[in-house]
Coordinates of C-alpha atoms in Angstrom, one line a residue:
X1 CA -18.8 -21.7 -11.6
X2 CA -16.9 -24.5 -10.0
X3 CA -17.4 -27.2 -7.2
X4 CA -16.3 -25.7 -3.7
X5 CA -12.1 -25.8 -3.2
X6 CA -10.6 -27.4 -0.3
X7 CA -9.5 -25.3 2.5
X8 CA -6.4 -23.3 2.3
X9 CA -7.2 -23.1 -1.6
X10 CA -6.2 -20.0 -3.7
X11 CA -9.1 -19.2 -6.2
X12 CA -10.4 -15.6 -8.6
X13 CA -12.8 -14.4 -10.0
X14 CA -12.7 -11.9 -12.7
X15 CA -15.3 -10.2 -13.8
X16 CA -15.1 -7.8 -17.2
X17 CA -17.3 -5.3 -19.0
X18 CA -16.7 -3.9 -22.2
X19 CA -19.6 -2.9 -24.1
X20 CA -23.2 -1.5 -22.1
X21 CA -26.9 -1.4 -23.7
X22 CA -26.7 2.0 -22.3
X23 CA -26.0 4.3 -25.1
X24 CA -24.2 7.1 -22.5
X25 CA -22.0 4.6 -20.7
X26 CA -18.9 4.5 -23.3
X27 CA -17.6 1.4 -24.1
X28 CA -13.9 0.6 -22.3
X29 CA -10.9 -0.2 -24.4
X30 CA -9.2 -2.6 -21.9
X31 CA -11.6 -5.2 -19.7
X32 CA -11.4 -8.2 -21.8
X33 CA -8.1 -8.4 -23.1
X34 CA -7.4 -7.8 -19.4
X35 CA -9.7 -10.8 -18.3
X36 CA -8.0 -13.0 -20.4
X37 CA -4.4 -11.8 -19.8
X38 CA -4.8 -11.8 -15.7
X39 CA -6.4 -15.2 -15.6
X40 CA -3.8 -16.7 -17.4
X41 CA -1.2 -14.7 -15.2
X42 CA -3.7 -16.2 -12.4
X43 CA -4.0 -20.2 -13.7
X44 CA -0.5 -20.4 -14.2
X45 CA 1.0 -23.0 -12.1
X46 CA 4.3 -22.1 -11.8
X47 CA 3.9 -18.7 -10.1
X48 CA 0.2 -18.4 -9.0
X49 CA -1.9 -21.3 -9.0
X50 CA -4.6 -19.4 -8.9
X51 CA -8.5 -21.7 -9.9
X52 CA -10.0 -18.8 -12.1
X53 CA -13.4 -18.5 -13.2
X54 CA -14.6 -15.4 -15.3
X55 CA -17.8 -13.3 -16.1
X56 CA -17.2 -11.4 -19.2
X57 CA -19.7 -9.1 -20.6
X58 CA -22.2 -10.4 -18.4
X59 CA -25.7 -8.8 -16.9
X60 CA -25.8 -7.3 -13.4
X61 CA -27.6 -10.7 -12.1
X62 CA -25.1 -12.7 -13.4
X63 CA -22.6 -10.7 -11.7
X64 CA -24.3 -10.7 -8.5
X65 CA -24.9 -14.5 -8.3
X66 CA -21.2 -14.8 -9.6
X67 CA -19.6 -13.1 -6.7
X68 CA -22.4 -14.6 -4.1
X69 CA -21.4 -18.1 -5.2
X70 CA -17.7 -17.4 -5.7
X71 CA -17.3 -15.9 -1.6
X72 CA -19.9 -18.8 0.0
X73 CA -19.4 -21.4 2.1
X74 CA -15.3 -20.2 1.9
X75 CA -12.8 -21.9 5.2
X76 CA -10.3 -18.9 7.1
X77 CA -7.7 -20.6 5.3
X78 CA -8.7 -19.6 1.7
X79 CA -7.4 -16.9 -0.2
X80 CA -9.7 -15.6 -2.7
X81 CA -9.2 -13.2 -4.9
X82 CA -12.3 -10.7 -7.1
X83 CA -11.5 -8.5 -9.6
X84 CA -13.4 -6.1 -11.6
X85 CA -12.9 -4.0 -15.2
X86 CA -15.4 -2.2 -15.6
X87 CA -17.4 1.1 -14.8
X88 CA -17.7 2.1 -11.3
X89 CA -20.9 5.0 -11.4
X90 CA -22.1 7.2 -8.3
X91 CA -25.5 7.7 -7.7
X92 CA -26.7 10.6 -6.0
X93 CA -25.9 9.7 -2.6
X94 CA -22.5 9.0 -3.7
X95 CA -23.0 5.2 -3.1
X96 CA -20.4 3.3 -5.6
X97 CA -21.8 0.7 -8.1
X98 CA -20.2 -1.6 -10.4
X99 CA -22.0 -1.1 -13.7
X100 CA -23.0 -4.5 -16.3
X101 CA -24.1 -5.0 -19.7
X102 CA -27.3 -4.0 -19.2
X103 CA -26.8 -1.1 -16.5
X104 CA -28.6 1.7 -17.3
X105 CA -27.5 5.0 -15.0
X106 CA -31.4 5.8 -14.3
X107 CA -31.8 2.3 -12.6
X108 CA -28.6 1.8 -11.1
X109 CA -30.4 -0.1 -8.0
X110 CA -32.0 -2.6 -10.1
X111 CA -29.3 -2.7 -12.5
X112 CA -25.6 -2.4 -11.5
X113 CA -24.1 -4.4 -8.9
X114 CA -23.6 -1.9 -5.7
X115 CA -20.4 -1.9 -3.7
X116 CA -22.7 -2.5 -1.1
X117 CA -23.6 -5.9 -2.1
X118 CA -20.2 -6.9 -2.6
X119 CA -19.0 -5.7 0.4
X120 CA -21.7 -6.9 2.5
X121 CA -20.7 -10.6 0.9
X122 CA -16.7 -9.9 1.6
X123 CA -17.6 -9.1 4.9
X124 CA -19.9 -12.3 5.5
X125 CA -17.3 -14.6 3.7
X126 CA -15.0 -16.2 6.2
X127 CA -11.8 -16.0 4.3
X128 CA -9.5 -14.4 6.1
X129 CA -7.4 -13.7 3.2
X130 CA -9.2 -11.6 0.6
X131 CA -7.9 -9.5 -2.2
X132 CA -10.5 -7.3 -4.1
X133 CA -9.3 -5.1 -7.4
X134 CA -10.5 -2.5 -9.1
X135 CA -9.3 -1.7 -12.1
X136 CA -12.6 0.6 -12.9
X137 CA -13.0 4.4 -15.0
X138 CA -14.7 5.4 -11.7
X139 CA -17.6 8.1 -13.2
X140 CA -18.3 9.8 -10.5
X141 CA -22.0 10.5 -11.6
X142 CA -25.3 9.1 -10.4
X143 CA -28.5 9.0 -12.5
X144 CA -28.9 10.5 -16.5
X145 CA -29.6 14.1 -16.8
X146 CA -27.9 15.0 -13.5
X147 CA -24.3 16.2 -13.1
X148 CA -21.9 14.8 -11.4
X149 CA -21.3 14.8 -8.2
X150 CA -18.9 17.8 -6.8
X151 CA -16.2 15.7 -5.3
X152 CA -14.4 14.0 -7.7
X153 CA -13.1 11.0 -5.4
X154 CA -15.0 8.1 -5.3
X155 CA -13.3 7.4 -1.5
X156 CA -12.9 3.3 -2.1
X157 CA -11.8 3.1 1.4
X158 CA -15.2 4.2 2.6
X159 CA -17.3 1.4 0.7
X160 CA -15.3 -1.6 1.7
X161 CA -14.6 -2.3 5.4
X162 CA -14.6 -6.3 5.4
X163 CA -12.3 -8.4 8.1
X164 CA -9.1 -9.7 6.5
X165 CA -9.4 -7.8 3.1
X166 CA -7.0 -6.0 0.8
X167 CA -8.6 -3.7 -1.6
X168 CA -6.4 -2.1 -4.3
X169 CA -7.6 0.4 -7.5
X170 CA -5.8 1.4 -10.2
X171 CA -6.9 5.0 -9.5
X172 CA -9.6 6.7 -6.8
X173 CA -10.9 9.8 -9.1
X174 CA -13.4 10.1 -11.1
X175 CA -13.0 10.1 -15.3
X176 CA -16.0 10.7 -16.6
X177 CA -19.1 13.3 -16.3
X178 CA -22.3 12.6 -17.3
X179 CA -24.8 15.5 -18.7
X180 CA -28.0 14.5 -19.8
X181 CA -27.5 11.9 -22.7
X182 CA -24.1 13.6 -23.4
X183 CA -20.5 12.4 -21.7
X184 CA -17.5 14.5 -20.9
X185 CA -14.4 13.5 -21.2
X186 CA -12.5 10.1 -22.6
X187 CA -11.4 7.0 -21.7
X188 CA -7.5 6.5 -20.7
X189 CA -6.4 3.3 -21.8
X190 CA -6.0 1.3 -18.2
X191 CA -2.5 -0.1 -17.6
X192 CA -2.9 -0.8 -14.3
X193 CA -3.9 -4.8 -15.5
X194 CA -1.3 -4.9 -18.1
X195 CA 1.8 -4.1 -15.5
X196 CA 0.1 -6.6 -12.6
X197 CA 0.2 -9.3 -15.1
X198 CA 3.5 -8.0 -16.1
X199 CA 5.2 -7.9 -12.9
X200 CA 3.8 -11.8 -11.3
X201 CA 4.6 -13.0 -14.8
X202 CA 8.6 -12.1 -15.0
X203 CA 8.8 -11.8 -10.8
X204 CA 10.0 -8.0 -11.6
X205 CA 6.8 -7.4 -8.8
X206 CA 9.1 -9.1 -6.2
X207 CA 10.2 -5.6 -5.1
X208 CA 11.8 -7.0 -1.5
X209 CA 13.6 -9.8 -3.3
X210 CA 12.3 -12.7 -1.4
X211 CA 11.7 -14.9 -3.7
X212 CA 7.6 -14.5 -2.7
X213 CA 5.4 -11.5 -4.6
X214 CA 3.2 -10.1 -2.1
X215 CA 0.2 -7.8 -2.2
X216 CA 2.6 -5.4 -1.3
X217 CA 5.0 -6.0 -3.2
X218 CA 2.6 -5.9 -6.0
X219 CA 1.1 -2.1 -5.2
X220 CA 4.5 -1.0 -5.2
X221 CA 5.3 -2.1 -8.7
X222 CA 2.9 -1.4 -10.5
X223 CA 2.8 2.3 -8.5
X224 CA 6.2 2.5 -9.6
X225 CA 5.6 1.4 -13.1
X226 CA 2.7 3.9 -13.5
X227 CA 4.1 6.6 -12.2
X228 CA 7.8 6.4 -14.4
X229 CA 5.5 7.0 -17.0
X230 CA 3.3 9.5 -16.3
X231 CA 0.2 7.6 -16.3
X232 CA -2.8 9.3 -14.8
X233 CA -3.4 6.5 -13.1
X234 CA -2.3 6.6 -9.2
X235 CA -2.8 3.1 -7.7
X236 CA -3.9 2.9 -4.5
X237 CA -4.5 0.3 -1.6
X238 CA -6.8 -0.1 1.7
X239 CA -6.3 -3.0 3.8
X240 CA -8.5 -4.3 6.8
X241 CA -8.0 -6.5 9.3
X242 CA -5.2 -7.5 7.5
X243 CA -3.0 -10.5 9.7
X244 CA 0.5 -11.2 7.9
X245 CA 1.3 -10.6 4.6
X246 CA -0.7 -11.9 1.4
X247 CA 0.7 -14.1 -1.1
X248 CA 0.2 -14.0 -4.7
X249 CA 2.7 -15.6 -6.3
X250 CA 6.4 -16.9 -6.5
X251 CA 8.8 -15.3 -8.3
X252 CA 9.9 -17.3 -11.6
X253 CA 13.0 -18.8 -11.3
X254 CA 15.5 -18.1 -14.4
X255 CA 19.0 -17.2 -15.8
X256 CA 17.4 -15.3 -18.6
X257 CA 16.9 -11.8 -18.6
X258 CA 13.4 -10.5 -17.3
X259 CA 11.5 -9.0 -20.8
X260 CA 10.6 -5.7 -20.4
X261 CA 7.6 -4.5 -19.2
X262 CA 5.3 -3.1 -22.1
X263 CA 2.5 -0.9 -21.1
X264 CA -0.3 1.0 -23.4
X265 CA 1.2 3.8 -24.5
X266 CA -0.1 7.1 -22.2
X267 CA -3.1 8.7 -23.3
X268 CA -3.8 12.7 -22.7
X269 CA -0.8 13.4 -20.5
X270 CA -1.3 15.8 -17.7
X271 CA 1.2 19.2 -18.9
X272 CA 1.9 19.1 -15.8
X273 CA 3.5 16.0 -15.8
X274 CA 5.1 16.5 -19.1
X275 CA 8.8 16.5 -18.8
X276 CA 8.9 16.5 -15.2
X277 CA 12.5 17.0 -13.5
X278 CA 13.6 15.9 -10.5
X279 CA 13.7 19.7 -9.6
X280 CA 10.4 19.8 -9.7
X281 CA 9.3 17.0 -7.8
X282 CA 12.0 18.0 -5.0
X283 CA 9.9 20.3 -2.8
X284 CA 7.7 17.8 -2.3
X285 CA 10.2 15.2 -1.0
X286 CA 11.4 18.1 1.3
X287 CA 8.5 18.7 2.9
X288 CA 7.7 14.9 3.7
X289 CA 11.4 14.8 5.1
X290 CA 10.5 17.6 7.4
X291 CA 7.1 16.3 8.5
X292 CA 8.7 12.7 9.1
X293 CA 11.4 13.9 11.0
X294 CA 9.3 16.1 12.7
X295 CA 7.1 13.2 13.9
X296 CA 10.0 11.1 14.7
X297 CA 10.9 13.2 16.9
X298 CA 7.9 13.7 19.0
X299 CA 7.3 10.5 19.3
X300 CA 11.1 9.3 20.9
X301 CA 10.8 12.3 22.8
X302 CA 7.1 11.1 24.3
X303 CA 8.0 7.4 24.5
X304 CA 11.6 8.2 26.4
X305 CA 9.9 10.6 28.6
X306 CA 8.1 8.0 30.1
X307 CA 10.9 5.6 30.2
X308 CA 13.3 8.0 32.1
X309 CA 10.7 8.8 34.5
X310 CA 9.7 5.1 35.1
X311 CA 13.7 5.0 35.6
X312 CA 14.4 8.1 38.0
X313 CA 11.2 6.1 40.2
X314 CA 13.2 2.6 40.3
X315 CA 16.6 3.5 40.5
X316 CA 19.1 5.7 42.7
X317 CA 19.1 9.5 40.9
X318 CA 23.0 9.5 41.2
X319 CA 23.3 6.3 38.7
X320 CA 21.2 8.2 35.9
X321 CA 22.1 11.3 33.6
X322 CA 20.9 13.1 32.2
X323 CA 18.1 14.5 34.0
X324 CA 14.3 13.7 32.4
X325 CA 14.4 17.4 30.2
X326 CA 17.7 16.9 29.0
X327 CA 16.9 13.4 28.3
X328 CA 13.7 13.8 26.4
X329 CA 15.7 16.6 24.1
X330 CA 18.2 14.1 23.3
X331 CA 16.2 11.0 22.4
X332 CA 14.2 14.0 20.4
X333 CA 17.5 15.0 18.2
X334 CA 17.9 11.2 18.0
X335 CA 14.5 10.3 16.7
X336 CA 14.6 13.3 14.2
X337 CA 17.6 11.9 12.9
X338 CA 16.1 8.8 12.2
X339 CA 13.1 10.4 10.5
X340 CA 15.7 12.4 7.8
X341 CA 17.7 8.8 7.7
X342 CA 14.4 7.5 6.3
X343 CA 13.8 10.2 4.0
X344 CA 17.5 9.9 2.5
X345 CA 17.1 6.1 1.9
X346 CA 13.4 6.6 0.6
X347 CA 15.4 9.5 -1.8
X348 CA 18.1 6.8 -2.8
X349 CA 15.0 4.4 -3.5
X350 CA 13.1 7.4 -5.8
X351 CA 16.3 8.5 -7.4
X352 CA 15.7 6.9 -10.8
X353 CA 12.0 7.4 -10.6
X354 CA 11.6 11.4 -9.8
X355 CA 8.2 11.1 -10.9
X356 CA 7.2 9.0 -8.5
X357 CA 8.4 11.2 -5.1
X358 CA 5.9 12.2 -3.2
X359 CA 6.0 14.4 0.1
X360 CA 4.1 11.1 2.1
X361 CA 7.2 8.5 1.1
X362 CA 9.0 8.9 4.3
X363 CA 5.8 7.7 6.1
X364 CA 5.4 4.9 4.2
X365 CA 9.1 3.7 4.9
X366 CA 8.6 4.4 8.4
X367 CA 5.4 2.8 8.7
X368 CA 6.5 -0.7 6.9
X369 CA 9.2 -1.0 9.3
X370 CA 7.1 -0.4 12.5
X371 CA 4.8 -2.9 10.5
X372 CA 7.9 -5.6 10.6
X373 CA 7.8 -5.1 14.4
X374 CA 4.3 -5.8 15.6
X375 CA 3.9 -8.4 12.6
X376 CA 6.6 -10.4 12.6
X377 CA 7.7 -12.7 9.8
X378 CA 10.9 -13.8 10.4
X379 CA 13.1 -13.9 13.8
X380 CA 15.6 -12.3 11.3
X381 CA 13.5 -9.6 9.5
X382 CA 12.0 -8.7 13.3
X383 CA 15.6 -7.6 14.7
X384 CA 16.2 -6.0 11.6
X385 CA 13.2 -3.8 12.1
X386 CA 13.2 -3.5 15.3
X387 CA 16.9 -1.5 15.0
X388 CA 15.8 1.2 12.8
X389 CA 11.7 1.3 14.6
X390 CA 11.9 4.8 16.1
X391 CA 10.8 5.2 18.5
X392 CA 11.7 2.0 20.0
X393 CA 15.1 1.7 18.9
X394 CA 16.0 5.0 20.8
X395 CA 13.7 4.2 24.2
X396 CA 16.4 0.8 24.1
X397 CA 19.6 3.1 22.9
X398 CA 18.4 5.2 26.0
X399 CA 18.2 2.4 28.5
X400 CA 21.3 0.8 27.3
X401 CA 23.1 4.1 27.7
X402 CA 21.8 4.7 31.2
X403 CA 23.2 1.2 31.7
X404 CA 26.5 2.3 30.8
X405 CA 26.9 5.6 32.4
X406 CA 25.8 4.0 35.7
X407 CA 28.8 1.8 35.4
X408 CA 30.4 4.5 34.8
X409 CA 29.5 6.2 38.2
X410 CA 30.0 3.0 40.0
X411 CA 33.8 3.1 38.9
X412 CA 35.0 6.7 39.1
X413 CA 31.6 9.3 39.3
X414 CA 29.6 11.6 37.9
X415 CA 32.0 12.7 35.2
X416 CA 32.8 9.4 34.2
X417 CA 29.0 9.0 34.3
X418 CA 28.5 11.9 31.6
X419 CA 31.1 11.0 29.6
X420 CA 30.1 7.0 29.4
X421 CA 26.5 7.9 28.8
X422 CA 27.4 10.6 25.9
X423 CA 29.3 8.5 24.5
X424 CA 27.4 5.2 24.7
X425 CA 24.0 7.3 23.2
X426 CA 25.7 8.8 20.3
X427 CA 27.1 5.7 18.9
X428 CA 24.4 3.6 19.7
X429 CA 22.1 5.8 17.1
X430 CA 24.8 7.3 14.9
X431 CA 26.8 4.3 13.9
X432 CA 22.9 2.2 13.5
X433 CA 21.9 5.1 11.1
X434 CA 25.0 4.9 9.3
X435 CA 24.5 1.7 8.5
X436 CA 21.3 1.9 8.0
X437 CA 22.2 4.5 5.1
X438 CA 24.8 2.5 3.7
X439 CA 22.3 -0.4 3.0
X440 CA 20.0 1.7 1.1
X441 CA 22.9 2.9 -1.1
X442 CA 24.5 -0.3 -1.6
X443 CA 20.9 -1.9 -2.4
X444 CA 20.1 0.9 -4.9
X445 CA 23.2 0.1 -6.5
X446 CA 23.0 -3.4 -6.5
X447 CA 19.5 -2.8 -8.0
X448 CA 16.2 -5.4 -7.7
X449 CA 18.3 -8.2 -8.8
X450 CA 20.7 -8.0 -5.6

């Protein structure tokens, strides 16, 4: 191990098993060409700048003390970054460990690093800008001779809860099943490494475009990388605490076309999976539309409901229309058309990737814009947001319209009142989602490269 950074310093450690003493625990294809290919992605200068150190092949005491020294004595200011390859057994409490060179699944306490430990050290370190990853065949089984467990997820979520940590897997079920001295099923080739390496290497992981690849921005591409072809693996990502946005790299600057991305070729391809159409996937993508709009919609309708009756209590009733019902159905209609505006762009985005729709899209579109709101980045990027946030944008589309249609009543009454505030509330959501629309088509068409 090194000599402790300076504060504000950017270091990994990456720890790799490949081969076990125990005879049942199968030896992995991937972990140490993936050691060596992500701490070089890591160390490079140019994007990263990552100080690396590595445990490869090593015992469950040199693991522990490698992750106890590598997560001491750390400043807020440092990022710090822990990666394992290797297995990830259950035992029969369904407590998660990582497993070493001389695990042995009978002794998993004495012998495996639990994610216990390591969370337990994540939560002590001071950092306040952790990254853990997991590229692990979870098992799913506890000690020899038993079966496994009878949920197949090895919920990563629930074993990690430190402050100021990002935790992100290459997939959360389990692979493997463990009978007596005899294993079911194989090992799938992991190439979860191979496209993060890939993506902070060529920049392609700058999803956003900002010149900056996040940890973000790095789920997201290698999700979408994994899922165009038809791995088995479904990344997934946790954060905690999280302040900001993390940092990993900075996208290489060049004329030159990116390379392409080359992945280990799929192993034991779901049939379900196999030739997948966009008609297929489609229900799904329908349903998330529905739900999001759905939830749009009760939300403006909540959020305006209170405004218009903090607004009938402070100001004269003949200045305000409509009344709070008819108010609260409106800013409803409104809100659900912004829900099915985000489904449409999140459609436009998924268009050439039908394998990677999923019903829970529109969510995740809606959520990373109410993210830009209360975590602002940019005075720029924060307006932006805030436009399209339902359901703030229609509680302020709401107020402004009230604005207007009490003008209105001021110069000529309540018919010039109705017609000011129909008016004013329809194009202060319709022509905003138009626009919003349009920029999703003309940045799908522009493509990542702008």
């Amino acid at each position: 191990m090194t000599g402790r950074p300076a504060a504000g310093s950017r270091s990994a450690l990456i720890i790799a098993n490949s081969a076990y003493d125990d005879a049942g625990l199968s030896s992995l294809v991937a972990p140490a060409g993936d050691a060596a290919a992500l701490a070089r992605a890591l160390a490079n200068p140019e994007t990263c700048g990552f100080a690396v150190d590595t445990v490869v092949e090593g015992s469950s005491v040199d693991v522990r003390r490698a992750v106890d020294d590598f997560l001491a004595d750390r400043e807020r200011a440092d990022l710090v970054l822990l990666y394992f390859s290797c297995h990830g057994v259950k035992d029969e409490q369904g407590r998660l460990y990582f497993a070493a060179r001389d695990t042995r699944r009978n002794r998993l306490a004495s012998t495996a690093t639990p994610a216990a430990f390591v969370n337990d050290l994540l939560l002590a370190c001071r950092s306040r800008r952790k990254v853990l990853i997991l590229d692990c065949c979870y098992s799913g089984a506890f000690a020899a001779g038993l079966r496994v467990k009878a949920d197949p997820q090895v919920h990563t979520a629930a074993q990690f809860d430190a402050r100021g940590l990002v935790v992100l897997t290459a997939t959360d079920a389990a692979q493997y099943a463990f009978e007596g001295d005899a294993v079911t099923g194989t090992a799938v080739r992991s190439a979860f490494t191979a496209a993060l390496v890939a993506g902070m290497d060529t920049g392609e992981a700058d999803v956003d475009g900002d010149g900056l690849v996040s940890v973000d921005d790095v789920h997201e591409y290698v999700r979408r990388q994994l899922a165009e072809h038809a791995y088995r693996q479904s990344p997934r990502k946790w954060e905690f605490d999280v302040q900001g946005r993390i940092v990993l790299a900075r996208s290489p600057r060049s004329d030159a076309p990116a390379a392409p991305v080359v992945l280990p070729p799929p192993q034991q391809r779901p049939p379900a999976e196999t030739g997948a159409t966009p008609a297929v996937r489609r229900p799904h993508w329908w349903l998330g539309a529905a739900l999001v709009a759905a939830g749009a919609a009760l939300v403006a309708a909540l959020l305006n409901w209170w405004l218009l009756n903090l607004m009938y209590w402070a100001f004269p009733y003949d200045y305000l229309s409509p009344d709070t019902a008819a108010g609260v159905g409106v800013a409803a209609a409104a809100g659900a058309g912004w829900g099915m505006a985000y489904a449409v762009a999140d459609a436009v985005d998924l268009a050439a990737r039908p394998a990677s729709s999923r019903w829970y899209e529109p969510y995740r579109r809606w959520g990373r814009i109410l993210g830009a709101v209360v975590v602002p980045s940019r005075p720029g990027r924060f307006v932006g947001a805030l436009t399209v946030a339902v359901p703030l944008n229609v509680a302020v589309a709401m107020a402004m319209s009230q604005a207007i249609g009490a003008i209105g009543y001021a110069l000529s009454g309540s018919d010039a009142r109705e017609r000011a505030f129909n008016l004013a509330f329809t194009l202060l959501n319709v022509v905003p989602i138009a626009a919003y629309l349009r920029s999703s088509f003309l940045a799908r068409r522009r493509g990542p490269d702008g």
